Tab-separated table of C-alpha atoms and ligand atoms in Angstrom:
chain	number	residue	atom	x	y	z
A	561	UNK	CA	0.000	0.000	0.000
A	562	UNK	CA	0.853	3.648	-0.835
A	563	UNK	CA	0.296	6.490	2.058
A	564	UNK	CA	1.622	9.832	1.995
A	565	UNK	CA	0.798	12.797	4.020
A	566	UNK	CA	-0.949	13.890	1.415
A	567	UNK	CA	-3.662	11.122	2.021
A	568	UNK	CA	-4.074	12.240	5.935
A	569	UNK	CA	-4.493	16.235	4.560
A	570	UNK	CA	-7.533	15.638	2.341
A	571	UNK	CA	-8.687	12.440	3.536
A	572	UNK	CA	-8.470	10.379	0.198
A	573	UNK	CA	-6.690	6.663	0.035
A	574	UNK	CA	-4.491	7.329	-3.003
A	575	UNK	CA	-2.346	10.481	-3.465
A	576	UNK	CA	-3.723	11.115	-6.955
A	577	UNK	CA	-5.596	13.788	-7.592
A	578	UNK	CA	-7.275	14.188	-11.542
A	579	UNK	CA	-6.537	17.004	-13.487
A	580	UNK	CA	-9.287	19.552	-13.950
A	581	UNK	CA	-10.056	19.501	-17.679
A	582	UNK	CA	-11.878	22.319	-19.188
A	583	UNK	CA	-14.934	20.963	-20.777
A	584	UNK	CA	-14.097	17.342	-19.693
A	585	UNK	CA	-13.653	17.594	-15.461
A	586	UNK	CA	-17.296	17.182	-14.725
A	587	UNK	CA	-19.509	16.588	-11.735
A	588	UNK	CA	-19.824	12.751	-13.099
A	589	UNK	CA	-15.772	12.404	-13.386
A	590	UNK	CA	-14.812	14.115	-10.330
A	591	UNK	CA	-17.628	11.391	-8.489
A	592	UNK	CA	-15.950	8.662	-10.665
A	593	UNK	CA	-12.678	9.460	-9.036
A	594	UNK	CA	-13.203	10.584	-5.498
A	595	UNK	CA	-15.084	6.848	-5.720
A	596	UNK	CA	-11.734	5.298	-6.678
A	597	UNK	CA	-9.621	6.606	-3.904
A	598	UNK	CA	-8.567	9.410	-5.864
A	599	UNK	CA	-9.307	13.090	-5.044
A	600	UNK	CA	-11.602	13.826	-8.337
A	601	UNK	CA	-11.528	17.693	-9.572
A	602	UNK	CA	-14.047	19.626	-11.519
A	603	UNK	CA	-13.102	22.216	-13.652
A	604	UNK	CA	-15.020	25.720	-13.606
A	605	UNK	CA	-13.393	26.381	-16.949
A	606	UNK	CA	-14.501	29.563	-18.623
A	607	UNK	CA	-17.939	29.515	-16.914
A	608	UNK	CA	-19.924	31.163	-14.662
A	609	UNK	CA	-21.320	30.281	-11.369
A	610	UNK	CA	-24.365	28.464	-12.106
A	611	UNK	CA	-22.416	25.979	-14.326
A	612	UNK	CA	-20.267	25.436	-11.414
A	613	UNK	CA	-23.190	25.030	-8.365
A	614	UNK	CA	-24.831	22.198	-10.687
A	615	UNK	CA	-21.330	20.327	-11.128
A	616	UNK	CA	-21.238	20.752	-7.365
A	617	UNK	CA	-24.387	19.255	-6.791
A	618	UNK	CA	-24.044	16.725	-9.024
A	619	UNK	CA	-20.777	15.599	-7.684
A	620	UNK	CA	-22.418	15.673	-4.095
A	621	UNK	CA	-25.152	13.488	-5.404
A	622	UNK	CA	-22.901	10.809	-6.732
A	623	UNK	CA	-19.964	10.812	-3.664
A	624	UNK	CA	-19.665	11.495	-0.344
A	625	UNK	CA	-15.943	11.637	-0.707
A	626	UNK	CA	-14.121	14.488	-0.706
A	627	UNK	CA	-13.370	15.934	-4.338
A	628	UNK	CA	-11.948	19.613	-5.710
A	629	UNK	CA	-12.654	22.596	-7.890
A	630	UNK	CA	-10.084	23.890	-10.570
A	631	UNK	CA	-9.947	27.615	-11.068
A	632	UNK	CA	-8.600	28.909	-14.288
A	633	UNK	CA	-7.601	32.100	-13.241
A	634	UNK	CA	-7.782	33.602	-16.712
A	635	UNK	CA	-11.489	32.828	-16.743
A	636	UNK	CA	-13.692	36.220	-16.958
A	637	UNK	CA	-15.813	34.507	-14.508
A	638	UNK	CA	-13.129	34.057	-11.941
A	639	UNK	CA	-14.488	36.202	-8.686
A	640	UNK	CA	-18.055	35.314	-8.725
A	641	UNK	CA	-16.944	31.421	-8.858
A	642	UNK	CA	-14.243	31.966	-6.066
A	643	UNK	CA	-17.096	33.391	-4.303
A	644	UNK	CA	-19.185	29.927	-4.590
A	645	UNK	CA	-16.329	27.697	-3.944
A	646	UNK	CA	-16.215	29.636	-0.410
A	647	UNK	CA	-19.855	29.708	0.126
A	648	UNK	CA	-20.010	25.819	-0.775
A	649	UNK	CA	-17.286	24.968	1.496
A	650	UNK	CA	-15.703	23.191	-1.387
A	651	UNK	CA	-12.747	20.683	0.004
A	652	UNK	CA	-10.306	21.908	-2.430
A	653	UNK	CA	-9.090	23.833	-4.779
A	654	UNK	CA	-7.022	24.129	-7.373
A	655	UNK	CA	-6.186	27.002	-9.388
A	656	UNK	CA	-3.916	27.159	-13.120
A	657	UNK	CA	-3.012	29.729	-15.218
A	658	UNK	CA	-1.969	32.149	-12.705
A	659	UNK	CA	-1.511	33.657	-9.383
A	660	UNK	CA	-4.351	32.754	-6.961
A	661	UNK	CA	-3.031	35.284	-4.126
A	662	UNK	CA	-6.435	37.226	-4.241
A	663	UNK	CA	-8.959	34.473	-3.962
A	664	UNK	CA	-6.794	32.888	-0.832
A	665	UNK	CA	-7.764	34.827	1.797
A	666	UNK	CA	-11.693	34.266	1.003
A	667	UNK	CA	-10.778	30.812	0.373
A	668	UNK	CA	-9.071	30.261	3.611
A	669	UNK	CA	-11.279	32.022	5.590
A	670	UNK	CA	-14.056	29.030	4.465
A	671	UNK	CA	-11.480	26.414	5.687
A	672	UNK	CA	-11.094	25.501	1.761
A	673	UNK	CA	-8.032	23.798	1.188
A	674	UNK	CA	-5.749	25.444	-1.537
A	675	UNK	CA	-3.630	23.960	-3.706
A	676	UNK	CA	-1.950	26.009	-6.601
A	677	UNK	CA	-0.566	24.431	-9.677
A	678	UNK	CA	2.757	26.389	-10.069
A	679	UNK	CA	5.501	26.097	-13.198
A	680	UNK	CA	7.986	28.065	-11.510
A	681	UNK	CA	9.966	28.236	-8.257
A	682	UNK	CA	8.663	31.899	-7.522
A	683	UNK	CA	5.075	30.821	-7.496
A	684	UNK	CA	5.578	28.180	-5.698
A	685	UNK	CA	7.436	30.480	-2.665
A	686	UNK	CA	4.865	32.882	-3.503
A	687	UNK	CA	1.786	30.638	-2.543
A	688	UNK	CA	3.436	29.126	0.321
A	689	UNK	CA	3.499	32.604	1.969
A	690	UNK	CA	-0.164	33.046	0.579
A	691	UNK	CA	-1.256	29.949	2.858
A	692	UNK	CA	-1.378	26.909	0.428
A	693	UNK	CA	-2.150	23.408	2.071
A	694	UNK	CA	0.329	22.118	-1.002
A	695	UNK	CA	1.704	22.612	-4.146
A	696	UNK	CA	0.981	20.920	-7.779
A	697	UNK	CA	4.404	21.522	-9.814
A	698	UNK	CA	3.171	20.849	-13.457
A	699	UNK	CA	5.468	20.219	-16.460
A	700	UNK	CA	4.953	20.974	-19.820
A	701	UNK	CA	4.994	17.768	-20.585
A	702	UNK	CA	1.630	18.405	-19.739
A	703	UNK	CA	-1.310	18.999	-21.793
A	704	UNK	CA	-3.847	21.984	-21.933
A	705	UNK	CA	-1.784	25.289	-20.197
A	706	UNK	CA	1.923	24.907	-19.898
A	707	UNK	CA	4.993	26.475	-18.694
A	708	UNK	CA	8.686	25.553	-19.881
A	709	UNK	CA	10.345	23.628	-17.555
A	710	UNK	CA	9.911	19.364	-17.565
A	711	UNK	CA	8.513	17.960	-14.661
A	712	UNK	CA	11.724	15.854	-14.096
A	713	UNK	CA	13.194	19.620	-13.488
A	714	UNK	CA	10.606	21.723	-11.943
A	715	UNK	CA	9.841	19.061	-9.307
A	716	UNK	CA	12.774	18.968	-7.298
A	717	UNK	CA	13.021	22.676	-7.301
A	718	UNK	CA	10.042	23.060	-6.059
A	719	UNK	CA	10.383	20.776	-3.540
A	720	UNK	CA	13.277	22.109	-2.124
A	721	UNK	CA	11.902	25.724	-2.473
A	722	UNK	CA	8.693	24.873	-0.008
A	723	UNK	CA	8.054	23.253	3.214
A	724	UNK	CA	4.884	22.090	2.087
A	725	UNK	CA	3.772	18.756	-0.085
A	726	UNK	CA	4.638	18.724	-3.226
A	727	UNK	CA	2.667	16.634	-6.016
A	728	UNK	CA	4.121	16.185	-9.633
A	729	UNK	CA	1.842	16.352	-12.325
A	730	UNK	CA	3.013	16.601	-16.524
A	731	UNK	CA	4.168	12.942	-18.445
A	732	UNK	CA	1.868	11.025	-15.736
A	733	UNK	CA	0.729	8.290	-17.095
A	734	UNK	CA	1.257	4.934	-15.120
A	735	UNK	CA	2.896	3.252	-11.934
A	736	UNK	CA	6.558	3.839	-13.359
A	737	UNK	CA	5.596	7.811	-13.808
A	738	UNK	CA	4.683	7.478	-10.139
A	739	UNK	CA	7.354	6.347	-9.061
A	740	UNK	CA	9.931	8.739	-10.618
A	741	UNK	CA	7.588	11.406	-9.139
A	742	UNK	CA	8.569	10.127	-5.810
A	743	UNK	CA	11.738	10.121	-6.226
A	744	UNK	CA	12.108	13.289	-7.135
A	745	UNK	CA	10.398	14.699	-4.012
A	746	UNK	CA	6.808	14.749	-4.301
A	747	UNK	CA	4.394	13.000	-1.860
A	748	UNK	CA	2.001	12.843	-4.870
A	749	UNK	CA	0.626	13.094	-8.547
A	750	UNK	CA	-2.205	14.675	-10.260
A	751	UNK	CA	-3.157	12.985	-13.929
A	752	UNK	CA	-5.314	14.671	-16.834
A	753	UNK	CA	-4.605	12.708	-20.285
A	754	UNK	CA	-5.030	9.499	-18.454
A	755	UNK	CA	-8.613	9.808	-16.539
A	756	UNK	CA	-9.669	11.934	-20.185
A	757	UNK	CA	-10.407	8.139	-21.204
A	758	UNK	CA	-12.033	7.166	-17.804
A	759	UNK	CA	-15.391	5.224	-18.837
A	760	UNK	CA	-17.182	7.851	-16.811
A	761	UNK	CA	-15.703	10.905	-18.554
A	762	UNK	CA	-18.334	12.459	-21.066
A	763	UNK	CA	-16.119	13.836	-23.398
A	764	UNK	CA	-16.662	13.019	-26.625
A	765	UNK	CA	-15.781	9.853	-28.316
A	766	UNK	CA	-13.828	11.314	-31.494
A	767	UNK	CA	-11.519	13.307	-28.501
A	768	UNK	CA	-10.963	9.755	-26.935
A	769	UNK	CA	-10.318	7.800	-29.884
A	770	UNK	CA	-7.852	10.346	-30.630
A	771	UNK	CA	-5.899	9.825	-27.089
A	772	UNK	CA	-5.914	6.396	-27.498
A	773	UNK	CA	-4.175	6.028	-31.082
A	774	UNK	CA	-1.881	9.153	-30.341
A	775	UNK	CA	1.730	8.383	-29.892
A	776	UNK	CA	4.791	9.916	-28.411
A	777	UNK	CA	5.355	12.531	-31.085
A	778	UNK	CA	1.707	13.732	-31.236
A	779	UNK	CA	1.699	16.645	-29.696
A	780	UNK	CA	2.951	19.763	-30.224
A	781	UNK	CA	2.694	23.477	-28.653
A	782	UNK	CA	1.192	26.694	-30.013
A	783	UNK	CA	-0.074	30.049	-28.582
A	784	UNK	CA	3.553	31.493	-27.485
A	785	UNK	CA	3.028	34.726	-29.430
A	786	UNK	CA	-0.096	35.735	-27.143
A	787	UNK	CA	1.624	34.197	-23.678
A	788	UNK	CA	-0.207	31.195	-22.828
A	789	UNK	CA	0.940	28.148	-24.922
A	790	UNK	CA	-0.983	25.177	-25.102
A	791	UNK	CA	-0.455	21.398	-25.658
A	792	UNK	CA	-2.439	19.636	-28.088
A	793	UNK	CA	-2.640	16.859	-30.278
A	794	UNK	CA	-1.534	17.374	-33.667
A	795	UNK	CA	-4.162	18.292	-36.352
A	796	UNK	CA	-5.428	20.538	-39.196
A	797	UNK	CA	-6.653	23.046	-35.935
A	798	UNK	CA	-3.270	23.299	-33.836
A	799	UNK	CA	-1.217	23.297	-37.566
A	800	UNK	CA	-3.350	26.411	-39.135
A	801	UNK	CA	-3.385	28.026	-35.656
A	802	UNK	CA	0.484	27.570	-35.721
A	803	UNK	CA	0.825	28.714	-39.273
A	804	UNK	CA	-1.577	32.020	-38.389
A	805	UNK	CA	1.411	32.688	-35.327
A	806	UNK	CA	3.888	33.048	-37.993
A	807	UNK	CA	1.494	35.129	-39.793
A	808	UNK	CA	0.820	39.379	-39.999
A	809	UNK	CA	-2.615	38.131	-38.312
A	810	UNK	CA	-3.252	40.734	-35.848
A	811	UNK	CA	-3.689	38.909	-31.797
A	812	UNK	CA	-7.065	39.942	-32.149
A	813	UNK	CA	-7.778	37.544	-35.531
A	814	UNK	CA	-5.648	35.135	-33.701
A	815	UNK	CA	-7.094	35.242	-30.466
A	816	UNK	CA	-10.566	34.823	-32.821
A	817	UNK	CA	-8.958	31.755	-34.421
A	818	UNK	CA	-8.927	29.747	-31.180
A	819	UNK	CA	-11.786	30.529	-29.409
A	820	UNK	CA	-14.679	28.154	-28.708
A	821	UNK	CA	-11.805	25.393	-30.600
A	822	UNK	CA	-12.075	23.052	-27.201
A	823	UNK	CA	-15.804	23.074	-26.852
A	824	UNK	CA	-15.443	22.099	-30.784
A	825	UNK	CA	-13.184	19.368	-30.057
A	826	UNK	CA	-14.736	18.362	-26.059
A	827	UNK	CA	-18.737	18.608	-27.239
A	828	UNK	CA	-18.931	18.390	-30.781
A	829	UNK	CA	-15.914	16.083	-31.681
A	830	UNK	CA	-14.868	18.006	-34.397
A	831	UNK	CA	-11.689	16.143	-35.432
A	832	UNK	CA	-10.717	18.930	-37.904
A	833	UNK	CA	-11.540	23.008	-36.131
A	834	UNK	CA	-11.113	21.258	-32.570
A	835	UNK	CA	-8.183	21.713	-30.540
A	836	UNK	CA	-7.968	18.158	-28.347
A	837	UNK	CA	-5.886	19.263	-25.207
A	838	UNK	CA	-3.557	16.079	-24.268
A	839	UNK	CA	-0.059	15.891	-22.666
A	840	UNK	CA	2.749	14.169	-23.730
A	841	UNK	CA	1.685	11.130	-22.321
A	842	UNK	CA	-1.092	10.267	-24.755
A	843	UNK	CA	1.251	7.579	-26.270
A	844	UNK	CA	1.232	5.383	-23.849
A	845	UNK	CA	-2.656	5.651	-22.804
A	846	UNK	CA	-4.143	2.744	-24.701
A	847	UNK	CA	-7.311	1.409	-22.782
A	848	UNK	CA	-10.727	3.189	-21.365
A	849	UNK	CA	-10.973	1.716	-18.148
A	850	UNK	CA	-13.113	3.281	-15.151
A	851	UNK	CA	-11.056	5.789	-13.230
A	852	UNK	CA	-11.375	3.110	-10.725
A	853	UNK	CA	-9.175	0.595	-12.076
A	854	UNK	CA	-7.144	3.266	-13.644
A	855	UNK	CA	-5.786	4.092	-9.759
A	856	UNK	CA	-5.561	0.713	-8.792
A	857	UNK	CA	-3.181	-0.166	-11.532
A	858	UNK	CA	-1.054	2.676	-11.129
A	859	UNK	CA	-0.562	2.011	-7.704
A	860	UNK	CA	0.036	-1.308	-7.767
A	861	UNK	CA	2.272	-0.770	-10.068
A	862	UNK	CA	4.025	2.168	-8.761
A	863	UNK	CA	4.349	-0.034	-5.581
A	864	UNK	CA	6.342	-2.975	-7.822
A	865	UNK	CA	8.692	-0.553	-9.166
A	866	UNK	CA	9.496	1.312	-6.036
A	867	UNK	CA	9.944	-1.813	-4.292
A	868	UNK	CA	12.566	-2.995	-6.935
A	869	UNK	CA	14.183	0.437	-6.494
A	870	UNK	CA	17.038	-0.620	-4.557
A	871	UNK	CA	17.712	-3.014	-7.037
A	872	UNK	CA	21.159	-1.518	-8.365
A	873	UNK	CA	22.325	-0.391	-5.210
A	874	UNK	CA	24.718	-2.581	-3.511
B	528	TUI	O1	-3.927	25.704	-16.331
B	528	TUI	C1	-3.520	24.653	-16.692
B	528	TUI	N1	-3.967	24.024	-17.804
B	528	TUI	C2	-4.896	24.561	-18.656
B	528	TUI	S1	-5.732	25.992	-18.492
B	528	TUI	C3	-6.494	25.754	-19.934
B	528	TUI	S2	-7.643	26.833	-20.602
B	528	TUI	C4	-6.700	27.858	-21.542
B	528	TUI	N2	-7.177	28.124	-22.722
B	528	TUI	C5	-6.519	28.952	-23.528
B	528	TUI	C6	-5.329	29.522	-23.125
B	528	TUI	C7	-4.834	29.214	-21.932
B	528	TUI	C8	-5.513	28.360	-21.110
B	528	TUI	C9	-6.086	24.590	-20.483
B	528	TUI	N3	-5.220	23.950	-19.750
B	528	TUI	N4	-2.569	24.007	-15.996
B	528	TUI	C10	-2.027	24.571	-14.826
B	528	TUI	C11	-0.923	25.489	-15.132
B	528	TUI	N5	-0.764	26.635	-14.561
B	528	TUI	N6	0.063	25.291	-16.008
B	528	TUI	C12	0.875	26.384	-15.975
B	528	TUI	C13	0.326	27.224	-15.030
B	528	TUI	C14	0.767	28.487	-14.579
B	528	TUI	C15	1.271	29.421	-15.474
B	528	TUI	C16	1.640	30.664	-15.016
B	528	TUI	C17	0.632	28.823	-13.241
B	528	TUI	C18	1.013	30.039	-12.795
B	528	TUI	C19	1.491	30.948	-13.679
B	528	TUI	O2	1.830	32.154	-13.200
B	528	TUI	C20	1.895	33.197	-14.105
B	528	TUI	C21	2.210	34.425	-13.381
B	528	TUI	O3	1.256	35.122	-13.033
B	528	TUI	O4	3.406	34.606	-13.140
């Protein structure tokens, strides 16, 4: 069996926590999860409130486990849900794309538990003055949102740069993946590509079909030019958008060119205007499994590989 402090802090059997998806991380997932042993996460994504309370509820209605909210901080919608997390007494948070220092003090005044995901050393000292309970150090292995550093580099930073727990998230995709996190410092993981082919995620079937025949060269990065690059799977979406970067386009055409491109690819299944968010890791998720079994395997197999660890040492 794996136990880290991270277990005791939220109250959850397996330090895994799954990635909040925009248009994916629903009520139904988050349930799915929370039900495994996992901490399950929705995602507020880009909108408002309401969206949010009925996620909530629905989550509530399918677990009483404990389970999260991701903030994107670059949402327009931002305050009002910070404001509902708060008045829901959510368990956790977690916020991406940003500095959360403004929502904290509301947060933490509710007893919420805050956990950042950082891609940098300064956030990560900044956040653990702001109160965090821990710290998610993503790498752009990643998909969706990503900074530059690889996990196998940010990690130990940021575990040596905070007092607090530290879980690795970017090029998670099985035991082995847990076990390097370990090593490197953290006390815990959070996956997105792999629980984006749960059996109870919603998203559409053309977005998992395309995880599960991806392979490790089929992603690539674009949005650099307007500051917030973003891992996707290959297609005739993320190549146009790449070729408009390199373009006179003005960022207001290209800003145009990708909006509404992840509810195209998420809802509609639009294999050719969609943008299908995955990280790295796509390549080596092959089966939809429930999120269940998903954690059990990992575990037991992170547990295998971490006891052969000593292996080499004599
Ligand atoms: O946020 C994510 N992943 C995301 S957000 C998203 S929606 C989106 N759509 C279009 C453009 C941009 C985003 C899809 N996937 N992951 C967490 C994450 N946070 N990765 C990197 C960061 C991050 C980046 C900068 C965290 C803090 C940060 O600080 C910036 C600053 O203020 O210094």
């Amino acid at each position: 069996m794996i136990r880290t402090p991270i277990c005791d802090l939220l109250g959850i059997e397996y330090p895994i926590f799954q990635g909040g998806m925009a248009w994916i991380s629903d009520g139904k997932l988050a349930a799915a999860v929370s039900n495994g042993g996992g901490l399950g996460i929705i995602s507020a994504m880009n909108l408002n409130a309401a969206y949010l309370k009925e996620q909530i509820d629905l989550c509530r209605s399918l677990t009483d486990k404990p389970f999260g909210v991701n903030v994107m901080l670059m949402s327009p919608h931002a305050g009002e849900v910070a404001e509902l997390i708060a008045r829901e007494k959510v368990p956790v948070v977690t916020t991406g794309a940003g500095n959360p220092s403004r929502y904290m003090p509301l947060w933490l005044e509710a007893g919420v538990k805050v956990i950042p995901v950082v891609a940098s050393v300064a956030m990560a000292r900044l956040v653990t003055k702001a109160g965090a309970a821990a710290i998610i150090a993503e790498g752009g292995e990643s998909g969706g949102h990503v900074g530059d550093l690889t996990t196998m580099v940010l990690v130990p930073q940021v575990v040596d740069a905070t007092h607090l727990p530290v879980l690795a998230a970017g090029g998670i995709g099985d035991g082995r993946g847990i076990a390097a996190a370990f090593m490197l410092g953290a006390l815990g993981v959070q996956v997105g590509t792999r629980f984006l082919v749960a059996e109870e995620c919603g998203v559409h079937e053309n977005y998992k079909k395309k995880v599960l025949k991806a392979n490790d060269i089929a992603t690539m990065v674009t949005g650099k030019r307007l500051g917030h690059p973003v891992r996707q799977i290959k297609n005739q979406f993320a190549r146009e958008y790449q070729k408009a970067e390199y373009s006179q386009i003005s960022d207001e055409e290209l800003e145009k060119l990708g909006s509404g491109a992840l509810y195209r690819a998420a809802v509609l299944g639009d294999e050719k205007t969609g943008d299908f968010l995955a990280g790295q890791i796509a390549g080596m998720v092959n089966k939809e499994q429930p999120a269940a079994e998903i954690i059990r395997e990992m575990f037991e197999e992170a547990e295998q590989v971490l006891k052969g660890a000593g292996k080499w040492v004599k």
